[in-house]
Amino acid sequence: MNPLDYRQWPTTSKSIYGSIKLGPIPRPSSILITGMGGSGIVGDVLRDYLGGRIPIHVVKDLTVPDWVDASTLTIAISYSGNTSETICSSLCARERGSAVIGVTTGGIMASEFRRLGIQVVQVPTATAPRFGFPQLLYAALSIIDDAVGVNGKEVEESIAAQEEALRDVSLAEYVGEQLLGAVPYIFIDSRVQGVAVRFKNDLNENAKTPAIVAPIPEADHNDIVTLMMRHSVKHVLIKAGPNPVMEAVESVFADFSADPVKLELKGDGLLAKELYGITLLGMATLHMAEKLGVDPVRTDPIDLLKKRLGRLC
Ligand code: PA5
């Protein structure tokens, strides 16, 4: 399997984190992260990790909620800098008085934000937006560190977890093999649901495969009922350390003769577990792409749609 940018992920993460120099940021009472797809996933991961400490709201849309004001810090993330939804929602946040910081490789975001006096963190390019995940994530983490402080040890552990996942490449290939030709139905401990959202996106974009995400405990009240029939799905169970609810779900899967692919996320702490899962499962989708004979980099319908939509604000 060609791991594309994955082998560089830990080095990229280290070099980005801490190297970002920003002007003063007013201490926010909430953080809004806006971005789509491979950029927006940064918001899901940061909400899982820090959402218990400070309200983090993730926007994957053209506008922002009415409560956004000067006490909100907006982090606008667009790998290309040309994604209309992200530009429009961040300008909308700015109109409401929110401080905005852009994270991008360039594009309209870099030029327009600079013209408007909005701070921009310019990050290095990757093979495709989603493979630039470490530069986008660790730039955003750096911004949040400046604004409200982040635990440096947990950040280090998250980089070590990527290295661990890179060593587990045969496990990644095994997971990918199990999912070939089926629709993965991903049941996940909701504390780390960003891993499942990212896995779904990677399955869609890299392996051109549909997928369903079922965060537990909510899925215990709906998705789990589908075990009563045979469907052409392959269940995946992603665990993140001790959780009696996950154990109960596993036993119900066994009672209904479902045979899920199981993955226990390695790593100390939530951020490390997320980075382990995202790295490992991303590689699983690259393995699938190779087996399916599809190009993991190409996303023709996204490109076409973006062209048709043009600038939306
Ligand atoms: O990974 C991808 O290619 C997509 O999911 C993009 O990230 C998405 O279309 C948004 O584009 P950008 O990240 O450039 O804002």
mmCIF file of C-alpha atoms and ligand atoms in Angstrom:
data_model
loop_
_atom_site.group_PDB
_atom_site.id
_atom_site.type_symbol
_atom_site.label_atom_id
_atom_site.label_comp_id
_atom_site.label_asym_id
_atom_site.label_seq_id
_atom_site.Cartn_x
_atom_site.Cartn_y
_atom_site.Cartn_z
ATOM 1 C CA MET A 1 0.000 0.000 0.000
ATOM 2 C CA ASN A 2 1.248 3.470 -0.862
ATOM 3 C CA PRO A 3 0.834 5.457 2.391
ATOM 4 C CA LEU A 4 1.005 8.809 0.561
ATOM 5 C CA ASP A 5 1.626 11.554 3.164
ATOM 6 C CA TYR A 6 0.967 9.395 6.245
ATOM 7 C CA ARG A 7 4.616 8.618 7.001
ATOM 8 C CA GLN A 8 5.316 12.370 7.302
ATOM 9 C CA TRP A 9 2.369 13.034 9.606
ATOM 10 C CA PRO A 10 4.267 12.908 12.941
ATOM 11 C CA THR A 11 7.084 15.146 11.633
ATOM 12 C CA THR A 12 4.603 17.602 10.141
ATOM 13 C CA SER A 13 2.607 17.674 13.406
ATOM 14 C CA LYS A 14 5.740 18.424 15.454
ATOM 15 C CA SER A 15 6.975 21.136 13.130
ATOM 16 C CA ILE A 16 3.613 22.929 12.976
ATOM 17 C CA TYR A 17 2.731 22.816 16.670
ATOM 18 C CA GLY A 18 4.430 25.613 18.511
ATOM 19 C CA SER A 19 5.902 27.234 15.385
ATOM 20 C CA ILE A 20 2.816 29.389 14.826
ATOM 21 C CA LYS A 21 3.256 33.065 15.708
ATOM 22 C CA LEU A 22 0.079 35.066 16.190
ATOM 23 C CA GLY A 23 -0.878 38.547 17.292
ATOM 24 C CA PRO A 24 -2.837 38.890 20.553
ATOM 25 C CA ILE A 25 -6.098 36.893 20.738
ATOM 26 C CA PRO A 26 -8.809 38.076 23.174
ATOM 27 C CA ARG A 27 -9.658 35.277 25.644
ATOM 28 C CA PRO A 28 -12.879 33.745 24.250
ATOM 29 C CA SER A 29 -15.808 32.216 26.147
ATOM 30 C CA SER A 30 -16.550 29.884 23.213
ATOM 31 C CA ILE A 31 -14.835 28.659 20.065
ATOM 32 C CA LEU A 32 -16.436 28.199 16.670
ATOM 33 C CA ILE A 33 -14.619 26.061 14.138
ATOM 34 C CA THR A 34 -15.807 26.313 10.566
ATOM 35 C CA GLY A 35 -14.656 24.084 7.706
ATOM 36 C CA MET A 36 -15.843 21.387 5.320
ATOM 37 C CA GLY A 37 -14.758 17.782 4.709
ATOM 38 C CA GLY A 38 -11.047 17.181 5.221
ATOM 39 C CA SER A 39 -10.724 20.613 6.826
ATOM 40 C CA GLY A 40 -13.923 20.561 8.891
ATOM 41 C CA ILE A 41 -12.947 17.270 10.557
ATOM 42 C CA VAL A 42 -10.456 19.273 12.640
ATOM 43 C CA GLY A 43 -13.493 20.788 14.370
ATOM 44 C CA ASP A 44 -14.965 17.363 15.218
ATOM 45 C CA VAL A 45 -11.669 16.195 16.711
ATOM 46 C CA LEU A 46 -11.159 19.368 18.760
ATOM 47 C CA ARG A 47 -14.738 19.275 20.029
ATOM 48 C CA ASP A 48 -14.216 15.671 21.231
ATOM 49 C CA TYR A 49 -10.939 16.658 22.881
ATOM 50 C CA LEU A 50 -11.679 20.088 24.377
ATOM 51 C CA GLY A 51 -15.465 20.420 24.240
ATOM 52 C CA GLY A 52 -15.754 19.498 27.919
ATOM 53 C CA ARG A 53 -13.492 22.450 28.869
ATOM 54 C CA ILE A 54 -14.825 25.234 26.669
ATOM 55 C CA PRO A 55 -17.900 25.313 24.418
ATOM 56 C CA ILE A 56 -16.754 24.335 20.922
ATOM 57 C CA HIS A 57 -19.242 24.663 18.095
ATOM 58 C CA VAL A 58 -18.507 23.116 14.695
ATOM 59 C CA VAL A 59 -20.000 24.722 11.581
ATOM 60 C CA LYS A 60 -20.091 22.918 8.240
ATOM 61 C CA ASP A 61 -22.313 25.421 6.511
ATOM 62 C CA LEU A 62 -22.583 28.902 5.003
ATOM 63 C CA THR A 63 -23.750 30.730 8.115
ATOM 64 C CA VAL A 64 -23.147 30.712 11.867
ATOM 65 C CA PRO A 65 -25.616 30.601 14.778
ATOM 66 C CA ASP A 66 -27.163 33.852 16.054
ATOM 67 C CA TRP A 67 -25.391 33.609 19.442
ATOM 68 C CA VAL A 68 -21.945 34.157 17.858
ATOM 69 C CA ASP A 69 -20.528 37.500 19.056
ATOM 70 C CA ALA A 70 -17.345 39.214 20.220
ATOM 71 C CA SER A 71 -16.847 36.615 22.970
ATOM 72 C CA THR A 72 -16.502 33.840 20.331
ATOM 73 C CA LEU A 73 -13.196 32.978 18.692
ATOM 74 C CA THR A 74 -13.728 31.676 15.138
ATOM 75 C CA ILE A 75 -11.144 29.387 13.566
ATOM 76 C CA ALA A 76 -11.833 29.110 9.834
ATOM 77 C CA ILE A 77 -10.161 26.094 8.252
ATOM 78 C CA SER A 78 -9.906 25.531 4.522
ATOM 79 C CA TYR A 79 -6.999 23.565 3.109
ATOM 80 C CA SER A 80 -7.353 25.154 -0.349
ATOM 81 C CA GLY A 81 -8.633 28.472 0.952
ATOM 82 C CA ASN A 82 -11.277 28.399 -1.783
ATOM 83 C CA THR A 83 -14.194 26.620 -0.117
ATOM 84 C CA SER A 84 -17.179 28.913 -0.303
ATOM 85 C CA GLU A 85 -19.043 27.595 2.741
ATOM 86 C CA THR A 86 -16.015 28.236 4.955
ATOM 87 C CA ILE A 87 -15.325 31.708 3.601
ATOM 88 C CA CYS A 88 -18.992 32.738 3.904
ATOM 89 C CA SER A 89 -19.494 31.382 7.445
ATOM 90 C CA SER A 90 -16.275 32.958 8.719
ATOM 91 C CA LEU A 91 -17.168 36.344 7.217
ATOM 92 C CA CYS A 92 -20.601 35.977 8.798
ATOM 93 C CA ALA A 93 -18.917 35.357 12.198
ATOM 94 C CA ARG A 94 -16.746 38.431 11.645
ATOM 95 C CA GLU A 95 -19.844 40.561 10.966
ATOM 96 C CA ARG A 96 -21.133 39.500 14.381
ATOM 97 C CA GLY A 97 -17.976 40.793 16.047
ATOM 98 C CA SER A 98 -16.138 37.461 16.445
ATOM 99 C CA ALA A 99 -12.338 37.448 16.127
ATOM 100 C CA VAL A 100 -11.528 35.222 13.133
ATOM 101 C CA ILE A 101 -8.292 33.389 12.350
ATOM 102 C CA GLY A 102 -7.878 31.521 9.076
ATOM 103 C CA VAL A 103 -5.909 28.308 8.624
ATOM 104 C CA THR A 104 -5.140 27.509 4.997
ATOM 105 C CA THR A 105 -2.470 26.779 2.400
ATOM 106 C CA GLY A 106 -3.447 29.928 0.446
ATOM 107 C CA GLY A 107 -6.280 30.630 -2.014
ATOM 108 C CA ILE A 108 -9.016 33.242 -1.579
ATOM 109 C CA MET A 109 -8.959 32.826 2.192
ATOM 110 C CA ALA A 110 -5.323 33.900 2.452
ATOM 111 C CA SER A 111 -5.666 36.893 0.128
ATOM 112 C CA GLU A 112 -9.117 38.114 1.170
ATOM 113 C CA PHE A 113 -8.568 37.634 4.910
ATOM 114 C CA ARG A 114 -5.262 39.513 4.764
ATOM 115 C CA ARG A 115 -6.902 42.336 2.827
ATOM 116 C CA LEU A 116 -9.536 42.545 5.572
ATOM 117 C CA GLY A 117 -6.900 42.488 8.337
ATOM 118 C CA ILE A 118 -7.846 38.965 9.494
ATOM 119 C CA GLN A 119 -4.942 36.859 10.814
ATOM 120 C CA VAL A 120 -4.008 33.898 8.594
ATOM 121 C CA VAL A 121 -1.920 30.869 9.496
ATOM 122 C CA GLN A 122 -0.474 29.565 6.241
ATOM 123 C CA VAL A 123 0.378 25.854 6.366
ATOM 124 C CA PRO A 124 2.325 23.618 3.946
ATOM 125 C CA THR A 125 0.584 21.727 1.159
ATOM 126 C CA ALA A 126 -0.143 17.964 0.988
ATOM 127 C CA THR A 127 -1.208 15.479 -1.692
ATOM 128 C CA ALA A 128 -4.890 16.397 -1.148
ATOM 129 C CA PRO A 129 -6.787 18.403 1.513
ATOM 130 C CA ARG A 130 -7.531 15.445 3.815
ATOM 131 C CA PHE A 131 -3.879 14.337 3.798
ATOM 132 C CA GLY A 132 -2.979 17.782 5.134
ATOM 133 C CA PHE A 133 -4.858 16.937 8.339
ATOM 134 C CA PRO A 134 -1.817 17.258 10.687
ATOM 135 C CA GLN A 135 -0.913 20.751 9.544
ATOM 136 C CA LEU A 136 -4.542 21.892 9.858
ATOM 137 C CA LEU A 137 -5.119 20.207 13.230
ATOM 138 C CA TYR A 138 -1.886 21.247 14.945
ATOM 139 C CA ALA A 139 -2.184 24.817 13.628
ATOM 140 C CA ALA A 140 -5.691 25.007 15.140
ATOM 141 C CA LEU A 141 -4.422 23.461 18.387
ATOM 142 C CA SER A 142 -1.674 26.045 18.500
ATOM 143 C CA ILE A 143 -4.242 28.839 18.103
ATOM 144 C CA ILE A 144 -6.367 27.360 20.901
ATOM 145 C CA ASP A 145 -3.240 27.026 23.040
ATOM 146 C CA ASP A 146 -2.595 30.766 22.612
ATOM 147 C CA ALA A 147 -6.224 31.605 23.389
ATOM 148 C CA VAL A 148 -7.060 29.321 26.332
ATOM 149 C CA GLY A 149 -4.112 26.955 26.889
ATOM 150 C CA VAL A 150 -3.714 23.287 25.903
ATOM 151 C CA ASN A 151 -1.992 20.435 27.746
ATOM 152 C CA GLY A 152 1.401 20.087 25.977
ATOM 153 C CA LYS A 153 1.901 16.497 27.201
ATOM 154 C CA GLU A 154 -1.381 15.406 25.599
ATOM 155 C CA VAL A 155 -0.294 17.009 22.337
ATOM 156 C CA GLU A 156 3.007 15.084 22.473
ATOM 157 C CA GLU A 157 1.118 11.854 23.217
ATOM 158 C CA SER A 158 -1.081 12.443 20.177
ATOM 159 C CA ILE A 159 2.005 12.605 17.953
ATOM 160 C CA ALA A 160 3.374 9.417 19.523
ATOM 161 C CA ALA A 161 0.004 7.765 18.804
ATOM 162 C CA GLN A 162 0.403 8.553 15.098
ATOM 163 C CA GLU A 163 3.803 6.839 15.182
ATOM 164 C CA GLU A 164 2.203 3.836 16.869
ATOM 165 C CA ALA A 165 -0.483 3.655 14.167
ATOM 166 C CA LEU A 166 2.181 3.801 11.445
ATOM 167 C CA ARG A 167 3.818 0.749 13.062
ATOM 168 C CA ASP A 168 0.424 -1.029 12.968
ATOM 169 C CA VAL A 169 0.185 -0.921 9.179
ATOM 170 C CA SER A 170 -0.639 -4.646 8.923
ATOM 171 C CA LEU A 171 -3.614 -4.087 11.255
ATOM 172 C CA ALA A 172 -4.712 -1.219 8.997
ATOM 173 C CA GLU A 173 -4.530 -3.542 5.984
ATOM 174 C CA TYR A 174 -6.484 -6.228 7.851
ATOM 175 C CA VAL A 175 -9.274 -3.745 8.688
ATOM 176 C CA GLY A 176 -9.353 -2.573 5.060
ATOM 177 C CA GLU A 177 -9.568 -6.185 3.784
ATOM 178 C CA GLN A 178 -12.579 -6.890 6.016
ATOM 179 C CA LEU A 179 -14.522 -3.973 4.586
ATOM 180 C CA LEU A 180 -14.000 -4.557 0.857
ATOM 181 C CA GLY A 181 -17.292 -4.771 -1.028
ATOM 182 C CA ALA A 182 -19.514 -3.965 1.971
ATOM 183 C CA VAL A 183 -20.978 -0.807 3.454
ATOM 184 C CA PRO A 184 -19.100 -0.240 6.729
ATOM 185 C CA TYR A 185 -21.543 0.436 9.606
ATOM 186 C CA ILE A 186 -19.330 2.138 12.184
ATOM 187 C CA PHE A 187 -20.461 1.905 15.807
ATOM 188 C CA ILE A 188 -18.231 4.063 17.981
ATOM 189 C CA ASP A 189 -17.858 5.273 21.552
ATOM 190 C CA SER A 190 -19.228 8.819 21.213
ATOM 191 C CA ARG A 191 -16.298 10.255 23.223
ATOM 192 C CA VAL A 192 -14.179 9.723 20.080
ATOM 193 C CA GLN A 193 -16.812 10.098 17.383
ATOM 194 C CA GLY A 194 -14.516 12.346 15.325
ATOM 195 C CA VAL A 195 -12.627 9.141 14.447
ATOM 196 C CA ALA A 196 -15.756 7.639 12.870
ATOM 197 C CA VAL A 197 -16.640 10.843 11.008
ATOM 198 C CA ARG A 198 -13.112 11.000 9.601
ATOM 199 C CA PHE A 199 -13.175 7.243 8.788
ATOM 200 C CA LYS A 200 -16.468 7.681 6.908
ATOM 201 C CA ASN A 201 -15.019 10.635 4.976
ATOM 202 C CA ASP A 202 -11.850 8.676 4.126
ATOM 203 C CA LEU A 203 -13.935 5.662 3.039
ATOM 204 C CA ASN A 204 -15.976 7.980 0.788
ATOM 205 C CA GLU A 205 -13.096 9.960 -0.679
ATOM 206 C CA ASN A 206 -10.156 7.523 -0.706
ATOM 207 C CA ALA A 207 -11.976 4.206 -1.255
ATOM 208 C CA LYS A 208 -15.099 5.651 -2.997
ATOM 209 C CA THR A 209 -17.155 3.571 -0.530
ATOM 210 C CA PRO A 210 -20.348 4.601 1.298
ATOM 211 C CA ALA A 211 -20.397 4.260 5.085
ATOM 212 C CA ILE A 212 -22.685 4.832 8.075
ATOM 213 C CA VAL A 213 -21.675 6.303 11.445
ATOM 214 C CA ALA A 214 -23.497 5.211 14.610
ATOM 215 C CA PRO A 215 -22.264 6.929 17.804
ATOM 216 C CA ILE A 216 -22.957 5.019 21.017
ATOM 217 C CA PRO A 217 -25.035 5.559 23.215
ATOM 218 C CA GLU A 218 -27.446 7.210 20.731
ATOM 219 C CA ALA A 219 -27.128 4.238 18.334
ATOM 220 C CA ASP A 220 -28.330 1.968 21.175
ATOM 221 C CA HIS A 221 -31.748 3.532 20.631
ATOM 222 C CA ASN A 222 -32.049 3.109 16.859
ATOM 223 C CA ASP A 223 -29.185 1.683 14.732
ATOM 224 C CA ILE A 224 -28.828 -1.380 16.935
ATOM 225 C CA VAL A 225 -32.315 -2.572 15.929
ATOM 226 C CA THR A 226 -31.024 -3.247 12.399
ATOM 227 C CA LEU A 227 -29.192 -6.284 13.853
ATOM 228 C CA MET A 228 -32.592 -8.044 13.616
ATOM 229 C CA MET A 229 -32.143 -8.413 9.843
ATOM 230 C CA ARG A 230 -29.223 -9.348 7.588
ATOM 231 C CA HIS A 231 -28.031 -6.397 5.523
ATOM 232 C CA SER A 232 -25.077 -6.033 3.180
ATOM 233 C CA VAL A 233 -23.220 -3.985 5.757
ATOM 234 C CA LYS A 234 -20.055 -4.858 7.653
ATOM 235 C CA HIS A 235 -20.227 -3.774 11.270
ATOM 236 C CA VAL A 236 -17.243 -2.025 12.818
ATOM 237 C CA LEU A 237 -16.960 -1.498 16.580
ATOM 238 C CA ILE A 238 -14.510 1.181 17.692
ATOM 239 C CA LYS A 239 -13.672 1.301 21.400
ATOM 240 C CA ALA A 240 -11.724 3.895 23.378
ATOM 241 C CA GLY A 241 -10.924 2.287 26.714
ATOM 242 C CA PRO A 242 -13.164 1.007 29.519
ATOM 243 C CA ASN A 243 -16.840 1.745 28.956
ATOM 244 C CA PRO A 244 -19.582 -0.572 30.291
ATOM 245 C CA VAL A 245 -22.004 0.656 27.620
ATOM 246 C CA MET A 246 -19.640 -0.480 24.844
ATOM 247 C CA GLU A 247 -19.272 -3.867 26.544
ATOM 248 C CA ALA A 248 -23.052 -4.250 26.678
ATOM 249 C CA VAL A 249 -23.300 -3.334 22.986
ATOM 250 C CA GLU A 250 -20.623 -5.913 22.136
ATOM 251 C CA SER A 251 -22.594 -8.615 23.960
ATOM 252 C CA VAL A 252 -25.807 -7.686 22.104
ATOM 253 C CA PHE A 253 -23.880 -7.895 18.796
ATOM 254 C CA ALA A 254 -22.827 -11.433 19.782
ATOM 255 C CA ASP A 255 -26.422 -12.406 20.741
ATOM 256 C CA PHE A 256 -27.584 -11.336 17.271
ATOM 257 C CA SER A 257 -24.671 -13.175 15.590
ATOM 258 C CA ALA A 258 -23.158 -9.984 14.210
ATOM 259 C CA ASP A 259 -19.430 -10.343 13.742
ATOM 260 C CA PRO A 260 -18.006 -6.814 13.791
ATOM 261 C CA VAL A 261 -14.466 -5.769 12.949
ATOM 262 C CA LYS A 262 -13.277 -4.583 16.361
ATOM 263 C CA LEU A 263 -10.738 -1.863 16.985
ATOM 264 C CA GLU A 264 -9.470 -0.699 20.373
ATOM 265 C CA LEU A 265 -7.913 2.739 19.968
ATOM 266 C CA LYS A 266 -4.407 2.838 21.454
ATOM 267 C CA GLY A 267 -2.939 5.902 23.146
ATOM 268 C CA ASP A 268 -2.941 7.761 26.447
ATOM 269 C CA GLY A 269 -5.851 10.144 26.552
ATOM 270 C CA LEU A 270 -8.572 11.194 24.186
ATOM 271 C CA LEU A 271 -6.488 13.186 21.693
ATOM 272 C CA ALA A 272 -3.940 10.358 21.350
ATOM 273 C CA LYS A 273 -6.707 7.811 20.785
ATOM 274 C CA GLU A 274 -8.255 10.030 18.104
ATOM 275 C CA LEU A 275 -4.932 10.422 16.302
ATOM 276 C CA TYR A 276 -4.216 6.692 16.526
ATOM 277 C CA GLY A 277 -7.627 5.874 15.030
ATOM 278 C CA ILE A 278 -7.557 8.533 12.322
ATOM 279 C CA THR A 279 -4.046 7.532 11.171
ATOM 280 C CA LEU A 280 -4.684 3.790 11.226
ATOM 281 C CA LEU A 281 -8.113 3.902 9.597
ATOM 282 C CA GLY A 282 -6.949 6.394 6.981
ATOM 283 C CA MET A 283 -4.295 3.882 5.943
ATOM 284 C CA ALA A 284 -6.974 1.155 5.905
ATOM 285 C CA THR A 285 -8.890 3.182 3.303
ATOM 286 C CA LEU A 286 -5.738 3.611 1.190
ATOM 287 C CA HIS A 287 -5.330 -0.176 1.246
ATOM 288 C CA MET A 288 -8.963 -0.535 0.167
ATOM 289 C CA ALA A 289 -8.447 1.954 -2.671
ATOM 290 C CA GLU A 290 -5.523 -0.099 -3.922
ATOM 291 C CA LYS A 291 -7.529 -3.357 -3.758
ATOM 292 C CA LEU A 292 -10.530 -1.726 -5.449
ATOM 293 C CA GLY A 293 -8.334 -0.228 -8.168
ATOM 294 C CA VAL A 294 -9.422 3.362 -7.512
ATOM 295 C CA ASP A 295 -7.302 6.495 -7.198
ATOM 296 C CA PRO A 296 -7.464 7.632 -3.547
ATOM 297 C CA VAL A 297 -6.524 11.196 -4.447
ATOM 298 C CA ARG A 298 -9.205 11.955 -7.066
ATOM 299 C CA THR A 299 -12.515 13.432 -5.925
ATOM 300 C CA ASP A 300 -14.035 14.406 -9.289
ATOM 301 C CA PRO A 301 -17.658 14.981 -8.118
ATOM 302 C CA ILE A 302 -16.465 17.335 -5.329
ATOM 303 C CA ASP A 303 -14.369 19.309 -7.818
ATOM 304 C CA LEU A 304 -17.250 19.515 -10.295
ATOM 305 C CA LEU A 305 -19.712 20.621 -7.631
ATOM 306 C CA LYS A 306 -17.373 23.313 -6.327
ATOM 307 C CA LYS A 307 -16.977 24.649 -9.865
ATOM 308 C CA ARG A 308 -20.771 24.690 -10.393
ATOM 309 C CA LEU A 309 -21.458 26.398 -7.083
ATOM 310 C CA GLY A 310 -18.827 29.109 -7.441
ATOM 311 C CA ARG A 311 -18.645 31.831 -4.794
ATOM 312 C CA LEU A 312 -21.732 31.700 -2.560
ATOM 313 C CA CYS A 313 -21.366 35.022 -0.722
HETATM 314 O O1 PA5 B 1 -10.495 16.065 1.473
HETATM 315 C C1 PA5 B 1 -11.042 16.684 0.568
HETATM 316 O O2 PA5 B 1 -10.570 16.778 -0.566
HETATM 317 C C2 PA5 B 1 -12.345 17.423 0.833
HETATM 318 O O3 PA5 B 1 -13.054 16.829 1.872
HETATM 319 C C3 PA5 B 1 -12.056 18.899 1.131
HETATM 320 O O4 PA5 B 1 -11.370 18.999 2.348
HETATM 321 C C4 PA5 B 1 -13.351 19.706 1.164
HETATM 322 O O5 PA5 B 1 -13.953 19.711 -0.102
HETATM 323 C C5 PA5 B 1 -13.117 21.146 1.598
HETATM 324 O O6 PA5 B 1 -12.085 21.722 0.860
HETATM 325 P P1 PA5 B 1 -10.936 22.509 1.613
HETATM 326 O O7 PA5 B 1 -10.368 21.551 2.615
HETATM 327 O O8 PA5 B 1 -9.965 22.910 0.569
HETATM 328 O O9 PA5 B 1 -11.621 23.674 2.266
#
